[in-house]
Amino acid sequence: MEIANVKLLPDEAIQLATAFGYRYLRTRGQKAVRYRIFVPDPDPAARQEAVAPGSPVEVVARHPAFHGSSARAARNHAEMIRGERNLPKLILVLVFMVFGIVAMAVQAVRTDAHVLLAPIVFFTLLVTALLLMLRKGLRKQRELEQLAARLAQRS
């Protein structure tokens, strides 16, 4: 059985799935419409920690996944971040954008076309923003994995 969800934010989806004993499997879709698919966690400890289906909202909200004290939720979240990032495609796009920026800069210098300055600045800022987003995602994934390791050692 799979659970697919598009309405919840990523943090909420991970917390809810972890509370019910599910783990992240993969993400389908692109851009704004992403279907995060969760499957039952094969780990018996996950099933033991899970709340029963049909539990009241108050009971589910008391689960450790909602309060940052669940190693399983942190691992699920780190895995989701890793699964939603397509590094080969992103790096290829970045390389082509850098080549495009260089080609526009060479063209602007050769023909003295000041009109190309606006696209050069725009694409340079875009490449910078993509690199910063990639760095932030990697940092967040690393933090979640460290948090999961700390929580697993504590329990």
N, CA and C atoms as an extended XYZ file, in Angstrom:
465
Properties=species:S:1:pos:R:3:atomname:S:1:resname:S:1:resid:I:1 pbc="F F F"
N         0.834       -1.178        0.000 N   MET     1
C         0.000        0.000        0.000 CA  MET     1
C         0.880        1.243        0.000 C   MET     1
N         0.563        2.215       -0.822 N   GLU     2
C         1.310        3.460       -0.890 CA  GLU     2
C         0.429        4.605       -0.428 C   GLU     2
N         1.072        5.599        0.164 N   ILE     3
C         0.376        6.834        0.486 CA  ILE     3
C         1.029        7.920       -0.347 C   ILE     3
N         0.256        8.625       -1.146 N   ALA     4
C         0.767        9.752       -1.920 CA  ALA     4
C         0.102       11.004       -1.388 C   ALA     4
N         0.873       12.080       -1.278 N   ASN     5
C         0.326       13.292       -0.698 CA  ASN     5
C         0.857       14.504       -1.431 C   ASN     5
N        -0.022       15.441       -1.766 N   VAL     6
C         0.413       16.679       -2.419 CA  VAL     6
C        -0.013       17.905       -1.621 C   VAL     6
N        -0.855       17.771       -0.620 N   LYS     7
C        -1.403       18.923        0.093 CA  LYS     7
C        -0.516       19.408        1.226 C   LYS     7
N         0.202       18.505        1.893 N   LEU     8
C         0.988       18.883        3.058 CA  LEU     8
C         2.353       19.430        2.658 C   LEU     8
N         2.908       20.266        3.517 N   LEU     9
C         4.282       20.717        3.341 CA  LEU     9
C         5.215       19.531        3.578 C   LEU     9
N         6.441       19.571        3.043 N   PRO    10
C         7.351       18.421        3.214 CA  PRO    10
C         7.571       18.029        4.674 C   PRO    10
N         7.769       19.018        5.562 N   ASP    11
C         7.984       18.699        6.976 CA  ASP    11
C         6.767       17.994        7.566 C   ASP    11
N         5.585       18.508        7.261 N   GLU    12
C         4.358       17.918        7.799 CA  GLU    12
C         4.145       16.509        7.257 C   GLU    12
N         4.427       16.318        5.969 N   ALA    13
C         4.241       14.994        5.366 CA  ALA    13
C         5.165       13.971        6.022 C   ALA    13
N         6.418       14.354        6.246 N   ILE    14
C         7.378       13.444        6.885 CA  ILE    14
C         6.946       13.130        8.312 C   ILE    14
N         6.531       14.140        9.062 N   GLN    15
C         6.120       13.923       10.445 CA  GLN    15
C         4.913       12.993       10.517 C   GLN    15
N         3.935       13.248        9.669 N   LEU    16
C         2.730       12.429        9.676 CA  LEU    16
C         3.033       10.992        9.257 C   LEU    16
N         3.829       10.835        8.205 N   ALA    17
C         4.178        9.483        7.749 CA  ALA    17
C         4.942        8.735        8.825 C   ALA    17
N         5.883        9.402        9.479 N   THR    18
C         6.666        8.750       10.533 CA  THR    18
C         5.768        8.361       11.702 C   THR    18
N         4.826        9.230       12.060 N   ALA    19
C         3.920        8.934       13.167 CA  ALA    19
C         3.077        7.692       12.883 C   ALA    19
N         2.725        7.476       11.627 N   PHE    20
C         1.906        6.320       11.275 CA  PHE    20
C         2.741        5.106       10.867 C   PHE    20
N         4.067        5.182       11.017 N   GLY    21
C         4.924        4.029       10.738 CA  GLY    21
C         5.275        3.857        9.273 C   GLY    21
N         5.265        4.951        8.518 N   TYR    22
C         5.642        4.893        7.111 CA  TYR    22
C         6.989        5.552        6.911 C   TYR    22
N         7.629        5.236        5.795 N   ARG    23
C         8.896        5.883        5.460 CA  ARG    23
C         8.823        6.406        4.033 C   ARG    23
N         9.675        7.378        3.741 N   TYR    24
C         9.711        7.986        2.416 CA  TYR    24
C        10.255        6.971        1.411 C   TYR    24
N         9.637        6.886        0.251 N   LEU    25
C        10.118        5.991       -0.805 CA  LEU    25
C        10.663        6.790       -1.981 C   LEU    25
N         9.830        7.631       -2.578 N   ARG    26
C        10.281        8.418       -3.727 CA  ARG    26
C         9.303        9.564       -3.965 C   ARG    26
N         9.704       10.459       -4.846 N   THR    27
C         8.860       11.588       -5.200 CA  THR    27
C         8.566       11.516       -6.681 C   THR    27
N         7.301       11.663       -7.031 N   ARG    28
C         6.904       11.742       -8.436 CA  ARG    28
C         6.477       13.165       -8.722 C   ARG    28
N         6.501       13.520       -9.993 N   GLY    29
C         6.061       14.860      -10.371 CA  GLY    29
C         7.212       15.837      -10.321 C   GLY    29
N         6.935       17.040      -10.784 N   GLN    30
C         7.973       18.056      -10.846 CA  GLN    30
C         7.397       19.394      -10.449 C   GLN    30
N         8.295       20.309      -10.194 N   LYS    31
C         7.960       21.703       -9.880 CA  LYS    31
C         6.993       21.773       -8.712 C   LYS    31
N         5.860       22.438       -8.880 N   ALA    32
C         4.960       22.688       -7.757 CA  ALA    32
C         4.145       21.458       -7.371 C   ALA    32
N         3.889       20.553       -8.302 N   VAL    33
C         3.054       19.389       -8.000 CA  VAL    33
C         3.960       18.174       -7.828 C   VAL    33
N         4.228       17.856       -6.572 N   ARG    34
C         5.070       16.711       -6.265 CA  ARG    34
C         4.267       15.718       -5.446 C   ARG    34
N         4.337       14.482       -5.839 N   TYR    35
C         3.668       13.415       -5.107 CA  TYR    35
C         4.734       12.678       -4.301 C   TYR    35
N         4.730       12.871       -2.998 N   ARG    36
C         5.674       12.168       -2.143 CA  ARG    36
C         5.037       10.843       -1.756 C   ARG    36
N         5.731        9.768       -2.034 N   ILE    37
C         5.162        8.438       -1.814 CA  ILE    37
C         5.828        7.817       -0.594 C   ILE    37
N         4.982        7.340        0.323 N   PHE    38
C         5.450        6.710        1.539 CA  PHE    38
C         4.951        5.268        1.567 C   PHE    38
N         5.765        4.387        2.092 N   VAL    39
C         5.405        2.971        2.199 CA  VAL    39
C         5.576        2.540        3.654 C   VAL    39
N         4.917        1.467        4.072 N   PRO    40
C         5.098        1.009        5.460 CA  PRO    40
C         6.571        0.707        5.746 C   PRO    40
N         7.035        1.180        6.898 N   ASP    41
C         8.431        0.961        7.294 CA  ASP    41
C         8.596       -0.502        7.691 C   ASP    41
N         9.566       -1.219        7.092 N   PRO    42
C         9.738       -2.640        7.423 CA  PRO    42
C        10.328       -2.862        8.819 C   PRO    42
N        10.858       -1.795        9.427 N   ASP    43
C        11.465       -1.915       10.747 CA  ASP    43
C        10.376       -2.175       11.802 C   ASP    43
N        10.496       -3.263       12.597 N   PRO    44
C         9.467       -3.544       13.605 CA  PRO    44
C         9.360       -2.436       14.658 C   PRO    44
N        10.467       -1.736       14.938 N   ALA    45
C        10.426       -0.647       15.919 CA  ALA    45
C         9.540        0.495       15.420 C   ALA    45
N         9.538        0.717       14.112 N   ALA    46
C         8.700        1.776       13.545 CA  ALA    46
C         7.230        1.438       13.719 C   ALA    46
N         6.883        0.177       13.524 N   ARG    47
C         5.489       -0.230       13.704 CA  ARG    47
C         5.084       -0.170       15.178 C   ARG    47
N         6.038       -0.436       16.055 N   GLN    48
C         5.745       -0.380       17.488 CA  GLN    48
C         5.532        1.060       17.948 C   GLN    48
N         6.319        1.999       17.399 N   GLU    49
C         6.205        3.415       17.771 CA  GLU    49
C         5.004        4.085       17.119 C   GLU    49
N         4.488        3.483       16.055 N   ALA    50
C         3.449        4.145       15.256 CA  ALA    50
C         2.130        4.244       16.021 C   ALA    50
N         1.417        5.319       15.727 N   VAL    51
C         0.069        5.461       16.287 CA  VAL    51
C        -0.892        4.630       15.442 C   VAL    51
N        -1.968        4.219       16.037 N   ALA    52
C        -2.935        3.371       15.334 CA  ALA    52
C        -3.691        4.181       14.284 C   ALA    52
N        -4.026        3.568       13.148 N   PRO    53
C        -4.827        4.282       12.152 CA  PRO    53
C        -6.141        4.748       12.756 C   PRO    53
N        -6.550        5.947       12.417 N   GLY    54
C        -7.786        6.496       12.945 CA  GLY    54
C        -7.628        7.146       14.309 C   GLY    54
N        -6.366        7.319       14.763 N   SER    55
C        -6.138        7.968       16.064 CA  SER    55
C        -6.563        9.430       15.987 C   SER    55
N        -7.018        9.989       17.112 N   PRO    56
C        -7.379       11.409       17.114 CA  PRO    56
C        -6.160       12.291       16.829 C   PRO    56
N        -6.433       13.471       16.330 N   VAL    57
C        -5.368       14.409       15.962 CA  VAL    57
C        -4.480       14.722       17.160 C   VAL    57
N        -5.066       14.813       18.346 N   GLU    58
C        -4.293       15.139       19.545 CA  GLU    58
C        -3.270       14.043       19.850 C   GLU    58
N        -3.652       12.791       19.643 N   VAL    59
C        -2.743       11.666       19.898 CA  VAL    59
C        -1.606       11.680       18.880 C   VAL    59
N        -1.932       11.906       17.617 N   VAL    60
C        -0.917       11.932       16.565 CA  VAL    60
C         0.046       13.091       16.804 C   VAL    60
N        -0.459       14.241       17.234 N   ALA    61
C         0.379       15.425       17.447 CA  ALA    61
C         1.361       15.242       18.593 C   ALA    61
N         1.116       14.274       19.479 N   ARG    62
C         2.041       14.019       20.591 CA  ARG    62
C         3.195       13.106       20.198 C   ARG    62
N         3.175       12.581       18.970 N   HIS    63
C         4.245       11.680       18.527 CA  HIS    63
C         5.568       12.442       18.467 C   HIS    63
N         6.693       11.800       18.823 N   PRO    64
C         8.002       12.493       18.826 CA  PRO    64
C         8.383       13.108       17.478 C   PRO    64
N         7.850       12.583       16.382 N   ALA    65
C         8.191       13.134       15.062 CA  ALA    65
C         7.768       14.591       14.939 C   ALA    65
N         6.729       14.989       15.665 N   PHE    66
C         6.225       16.355       15.580 CA  PHE    66
C         6.980       17.310       16.500 C   PHE    66
N         7.873       16.778       17.323 N   HIS    67
C         8.557       17.623       18.304 CA  HIS    67
C        10.073       17.581       18.150 C   HIS    67
N        10.541       17.121       17.004 N   GLY    68
C        11.976       17.132       16.726 CA  GLY    68
C        12.776       16.147       17.557 C   GLY    68
N        12.124       15.127       18.098 N   SER    69
C        12.867       14.165       18.917 CA  SER    69
C        12.792       12.752       18.338 C   SER    69
N        12.586       12.652       17.031 N   SER    70
C        12.487       11.344       16.386 CA  SER    70
C        13.618       11.180       15.376 C   SER    70
N        14.514       10.229       15.649 N   ALA    71
C        15.614        9.962       14.726 CA  ALA    71
C        15.085        9.450       13.392 C   ALA    71
N        14.015        8.664       13.458 N   ARG    72
C        13.437        8.111       12.234 CA  ARG    72
C        12.894        9.222       11.340 C   ARG    72
N        12.232       10.227       11.934 N   ALA    73
C        11.698       11.342       11.151 CA  ALA    73
C        12.832       12.147       10.516 C   ALA    73
N        13.918       12.354       11.271 N   ALA    74
C        15.058       13.101       10.723 CA  ALA    74
C        15.679       12.339        9.550 C   ALA    74
N        15.813       11.017        9.690 N   ARG    75
C        16.364       10.217        8.578 CA  ARG    75
C        15.432       10.246        7.381 C   ARG    75
N        14.124       10.140        7.619 N   ASN    76
C        13.138       10.213        6.539 CA  ASN    76
C        13.257       11.533        5.789 C   ASN    76
N        13.384       12.618        6.551 N   HIS    77
C        13.451       13.939        5.938 CA  HIS    77
C        14.732       14.097        5.125 C   HIS    77
N        15.868       13.635        5.672 N   ALA    78
C        17.137       13.709        4.941 CA  ALA    78
C        17.067       12.888        3.654 C   ALA    78
N        16.427       11.726        3.724 N   GLU    79
C        16.285       10.876        2.545 CA  GLU    79
C        15.399       11.544        1.504 C   GLU    79
N        14.350       12.236        1.952 N   MET    80
C        13.467       12.934        1.020 CA  MET    80
C        14.217       14.053        0.303 C   MET    80
N        15.012       14.817        1.052 N   ILE    81
C        15.788       15.900        0.433 CA  ILE    81
C        16.732       15.320       -0.615 C   ILE    81
N        17.387       14.205       -0.273 N   ARG    82
C        18.309       13.570       -1.220 CA  ARG    82
C        17.564       13.062       -2.444 C   ARG    82
N        16.366       12.503       -2.230 N   GLY    83
C        15.593       11.926       -3.325 CA  GLY    83
C        14.983       12.953       -4.260 C   GLY    83
N        14.744       14.160       -3.757 N   GLU    84
C        14.111       15.181       -4.594 CA  GLU    84
C        15.118       16.013       -5.374 C   GLU    84
N        16.382       15.832       -5.110 N   ARG    85
C        17.402       16.613       -5.797 CA  ARG    85
C        17.992       15.767       -6.928 C   ARG    85
N        17.919       16.265       -8.133 N   ASN    86
C        18.466       15.560       -9.284 CA  ASN    86
C        19.786       16.232       -9.651 C   ASN    86
N        20.875       15.810       -9.001 N   LEU    87
C        22.168       16.475       -9.173 CA  LEU    87
C        22.703       16.450      -10.611 C   LEU    87
N        22.667       15.320      -11.310 N   PRO    88
C        23.215       15.353      -12.673 CA  PRO    88
C        22.517       16.370      -13.576 C   PRO    88
N        21.196       16.436      -13.484 N   LYS    89
C        20.460       17.386      -14.311 CA  LYS    89
C        20.787       18.828      -13.909 C   LYS    89
N        20.849       19.081      -12.611 N   LEU    90
C        21.129       20.426      -12.119 CA  LEU    90
C        22.535       20.887      -12.504 C   LEU    90
N        23.503       20.004      -12.381 N   ILE    91
C        24.880       20.366      -12.734 CA  ILE    91
C        24.994       20.612      -14.230 C   ILE    91
N        24.326       19.801      -15.032 N   LEU    92
C        24.336       20.005      -16.484 CA  LEU    92
C        23.748       21.368      -16.843 C   LEU    92
N        22.633       21.726      -16.216 N   VAL    93
C        22.012       23.028      -16.468 CA  VAL    93
C        22.946       24.155      -16.059 C   VAL    93
N        23.588       24.012      -14.913 N   LEU    94
C        24.513       25.046      -14.457 CA  LEU    94
C        25.685       25.220      -15.426 C   LEU    94
N        26.231       24.124      -15.920 N   VAL    95
C        27.360       24.201      -16.866 CA  VAL    95
C        26.926       24.899      -18.148 C   VAL    95
N        25.757       24.529      -18.680 N   PHE    96
C        25.273       25.188      -19.901 CA  PHE    96
C        25.002       26.672      -19.673 C   PHE    96
N        24.488       27.006      -18.497 N   MET    97
C        24.229       28.418      -18.208 CA  MET    97
C        25.534       29.207      -18.127 C   MET    97
N        26.556       28.623      -17.521 N   VAL    98
C        27.847       29.315      -17.448 CA  VAL    98
C        28.418       29.502      -18.854 C   VAL    98
N        28.339       28.480      -19.697 N   PHE    99
C        28.807       28.631      -21.083 CA  PHE    99
C        28.011       29.711      -21.811 C   PHE    99
N        26.696       29.760      -21.566 N   GLY   100
C        25.873       30.805      -22.181 CA  GLY   100
C        26.271       32.192      -21.713 C   GLY   100
N        26.569       32.332      -20.435 N   ILE   101
C        26.998       33.628      -19.898 CA  ILE   101
C        28.311       34.053      -20.537 C   ILE   101
N        29.235       33.111      -20.641 N   VAL   102
C        30.540       33.422      -21.256 CA  VAL   102
C        30.344       33.801      -22.718 C   VAL   102
N        29.520       33.057      -23.433 N   ALA   103
C        29.287       33.364      -24.852 CA  ALA   103
C        28.652       34.744      -25.017 C   ALA   103
N        27.689       35.084      -24.154 N   MET   104
C        27.074       36.417      -24.232 CA  MET   104
C        28.079       37.510      -23.901 C   MET   104
N        28.955       37.268      -22.927 N   ALA   105
C        29.967       38.262      -22.562 CA  ALA   105
C        30.939       38.483      -23.713 C   ALA   105
N        31.360       37.400      -24.360 N   VAL   106
C        32.275       37.524      -25.514 CA  VAL   106
C        31.584       38.290      -26.638 C   VAL   106
N        30.333       37.949      -26.900 N   GLN   107
C        29.564       38.642      -27.944 CA  GLN   107
C        29.419       40.129      -27.610 C   GLN   107
N        29.169       40.440      -26.345 N   ALA   108
C        29.003       41.840      -25.938 CA  ALA   108
C        30.299       42.626      -26.119 C   ALA   108
N        31.418       41.997      -25.826 N   VAL   109
C        32.709       42.679      -25.977 CA  VAL   109
C        33.045       42.855      -27.452 C   VAL   109
N        32.830       41.841      -28.255 N   ARG   110
C        33.175       41.912      -29.686 CA  ARG   110
C        32.350       42.950      -30.438 C   ARG   110
N        31.044       42.950      -30.171 N   THR   111
C        30.155       43.823      -30.953 CA  THR   111
C        29.816       45.121      -30.228 C   THR   111
N        30.345       45.278      -29.028 N   ASP   112
C        30.064       46.465      -28.223 CA  ASP   112
C        28.552       46.621      -28.009 C   ASP   112
N        27.873       45.481      -27.779 N   ALA   113
C        26.418       45.476      -27.585 CA  ALA   113
C        26.116       45.553      -26.084 C   ALA   113
N        25.739       46.732      -25.646 N   HIS   114
C        25.431       46.926      -24.226 CA  HIS   114
C        24.081       46.318      -23.851 C   HIS   114
N        23.307       45.958      -24.852 N   VAL   115
C        22.003       45.343      -24.612 CA  VAL   115
C        22.157       43.988      -23.915 C   VAL   115
N        23.279       43.319      -24.131 N   LEU   116
C        23.492       41.997      -23.550 CA  LEU   116
C        23.870       42.056      -22.070 C   LEU   116
N        24.095       43.221      -21.536 N   LEU   117
C        24.482       43.307      -20.124 CA  LEU   117
C        23.356       42.841      -19.192 C   LEU   117
N        22.118       43.188      -19.515 N   ALA   118
C        20.990       42.783      -18.665 CA  ALA   118
C        20.849       41.257      -18.599 C   ALA   118
N        20.846       40.529      -19.729 N   PRO   119
C        20.766       39.061      -19.621 CA  PRO   119
C        21.982       38.445      -18.932 C   PRO   119
N        23.160       39.042      -19.138 N   ILE   120
C        24.365       38.512      -18.484 CA  ILE   120
C        24.213       38.621      -16.966 C   ILE   120
N        23.779       39.777      -16.503 N   VAL   121
C        23.587       39.971      -15.059 CA  VAL   121
C        22.500       39.043      -14.534 C   VAL   121
N        21.400       38.935      -15.268 N   PHE   122
C        20.295       38.076      -14.838 CA  PHE   122
C        20.744       36.626      -14.695 C   PHE   122
N        21.394       36.091      -15.715 N   PHE   123
C        21.793       34.685      -15.671 CA  PHE   123
C        22.906       34.445      -14.659 C   PHE   123
N        23.759       35.433      -14.441 N   THR   124
C        24.786       35.296      -13.407 CA  THR   124
C        24.131       35.205      -12.030 C   THR   124
N        23.142       36.053      -11.784 N   LEU   125
C        22.422       35.992      -10.514 CA  LEU   125
C        21.646       34.676      -10.375 C   LEU   125
N        21.086       34.194      -11.477 N   LEU   126
C        20.352       32.930      -11.448 CA  LEU   126
C        21.274       31.760      -11.108 C   LEU   126
N        22.446       31.717      -11.727 N   VAL   127
C        23.412       30.652      -11.434 CA  VAL   127
C        23.838       30.730       -9.967 C   VAL   127
N        24.077       31.936       -9.487 N   THR   128
C        24.461       32.112       -8.083 CA  THR   128
C        23.361       31.619       -7.153 C   THR   128
N        22.113       31.962       -7.459 N   ALA   129
C        20.991       31.519       -6.625 CA  ALA   129
C        20.859       29.990       -6.642 C   ALA   129
N        21.025       29.377       -7.805 N   LEU   130
C        20.950       27.910       -7.879 CA  LEU   130
C        22.049       27.257       -7.058 C   LEU   130
N        23.252       27.809       -7.124 N   LEU   131
C        24.355       27.259       -6.336 CA  LEU   131
C        24.088       27.407       -4.836 C   LEU   131
N        23.553       28.553       -4.432 N   LEU   132
C        23.235       28.757       -3.017 CA  LEU   132
C        22.126       27.809       -2.551 C   LEU   132
N        21.123       27.579       -3.406 N   MET   133
C        20.052       26.643       -3.054 CA  MET   133
C        20.587       25.220       -2.927 C   MET   133
N        21.477       24.839       -3.823 N   LEU   134
C        22.085       23.513       -3.769 CA  LEU   134
C        22.887       23.353       -2.486 C   LEU   134
N        23.657       24.379       -2.141 N   ARG   135
C        24.466       24.361       -0.919 CA  ARG   135
C        23.568       24.267        0.318 C   ARG   135
N        22.474       25.015        0.326 N   LYS   136
C        21.552       24.996        1.466 CA  LYS   136
C        20.917       23.615        1.622 C   LYS   136
N        20.529       22.994        0.509 N   GLY   137
C        19.943       21.657        0.568 CA  GLY   137
C        20.919       20.625        1.100 C   GLY   137
N        22.166       20.693        0.636 N   LEU   138
C        23.182       19.758        1.123 CA  LEU   138
C        23.436       19.962        2.615 C   LEU   138
N        23.483       21.226        3.037 N   ARG   139
C        23.708       21.532        4.448 CA  ARG   139
C        22.542       21.019        5.303 C   ARG   139
N        21.307       21.243        4.840 N   LYS   140
C        20.127       20.784        5.577 CA  LYS   140
C        20.108       19.262        5.681 C   LYS   140
N        20.453       18.591        4.586 N   GLN   141
C        20.497       17.129        4.591 CA  GLN   141
C        21.532       16.637        5.595 C   GLN   141
N        22.710       17.263        5.596 N   ARG   142
C        23.771       16.872        6.523 CA  ARG   142
C        23.338       17.108        7.978 C   ARG   142
N        22.686       18.256        8.246 N   GLU   143
C        22.203       18.545        9.603 CA  GLU   143
C        21.183       17.511       10.069 C   GLU   143
N        20.276       17.135        9.181 N   LEU   144
C        19.266       16.142        9.547 CA  LEU   144
C        19.894       14.782        9.820 C   LEU   144
N        20.890       14.412        9.025 N   GLU   145
C        21.561       13.130        9.257 CA  GLU   145
C        22.312       13.140       10.583 C   GLU   145
N        22.945       14.283       10.927 N   GLN   146
C        23.632       14.388       12.217 CA  GLN   146
C        22.633       14.349       13.367 C   GLN   146
N        21.493       15.023       13.198 N   LEU   147
C        20.448       14.997       14.224 CA  LEU   147
C        19.933       13.575       14.425 C   LEU   147
N        19.725       12.856       13.345 N   ALA   148
C        19.251       11.469       13.443 CA  ALA   148
C        20.275       10.612       14.182 C   ALA   148
N        21.552       10.818       13.891 N   ALA   149
C        22.595       10.039       14.575 CA  ALA   149
C        22.622       10.367       16.074 C   ALA   149
N        22.492       11.657       16.423 N   ARG   150
C        22.474       12.049       17.845 CA  ARG   150
C        21.264       11.454       18.565 C   ARG   150
N        20.092       11.543       17.923 N   LEU   151
C        18.882       11.016       18.554 CA  LEU   151
C        18.929        9.504       18.684 C   LEU   151
N        19.533        8.824       17.691 N   ALA   152
C        19.634        7.363       17.749 CA  ALA   152
C        20.582        6.945       18.876 C   ALA   152
N        21.657        7.718       19.093 N   GLN   153
C        22.601        7.387       20.175 CA  GLN   153
C        21.960        7.604       21.547 C   GLN   153
N        21.129        8.653       21.638 N   ARG   154
C        20.509        9.001       22.920 CA  ARG   154
C        19.510        7.946       23.375 C   ARG   154
N        18.814        7.345       22.428 N   SER   155
C        17.776        6.376       22.815 CA  SER   155
C        18.290        4.960       22.883 C   SER   155
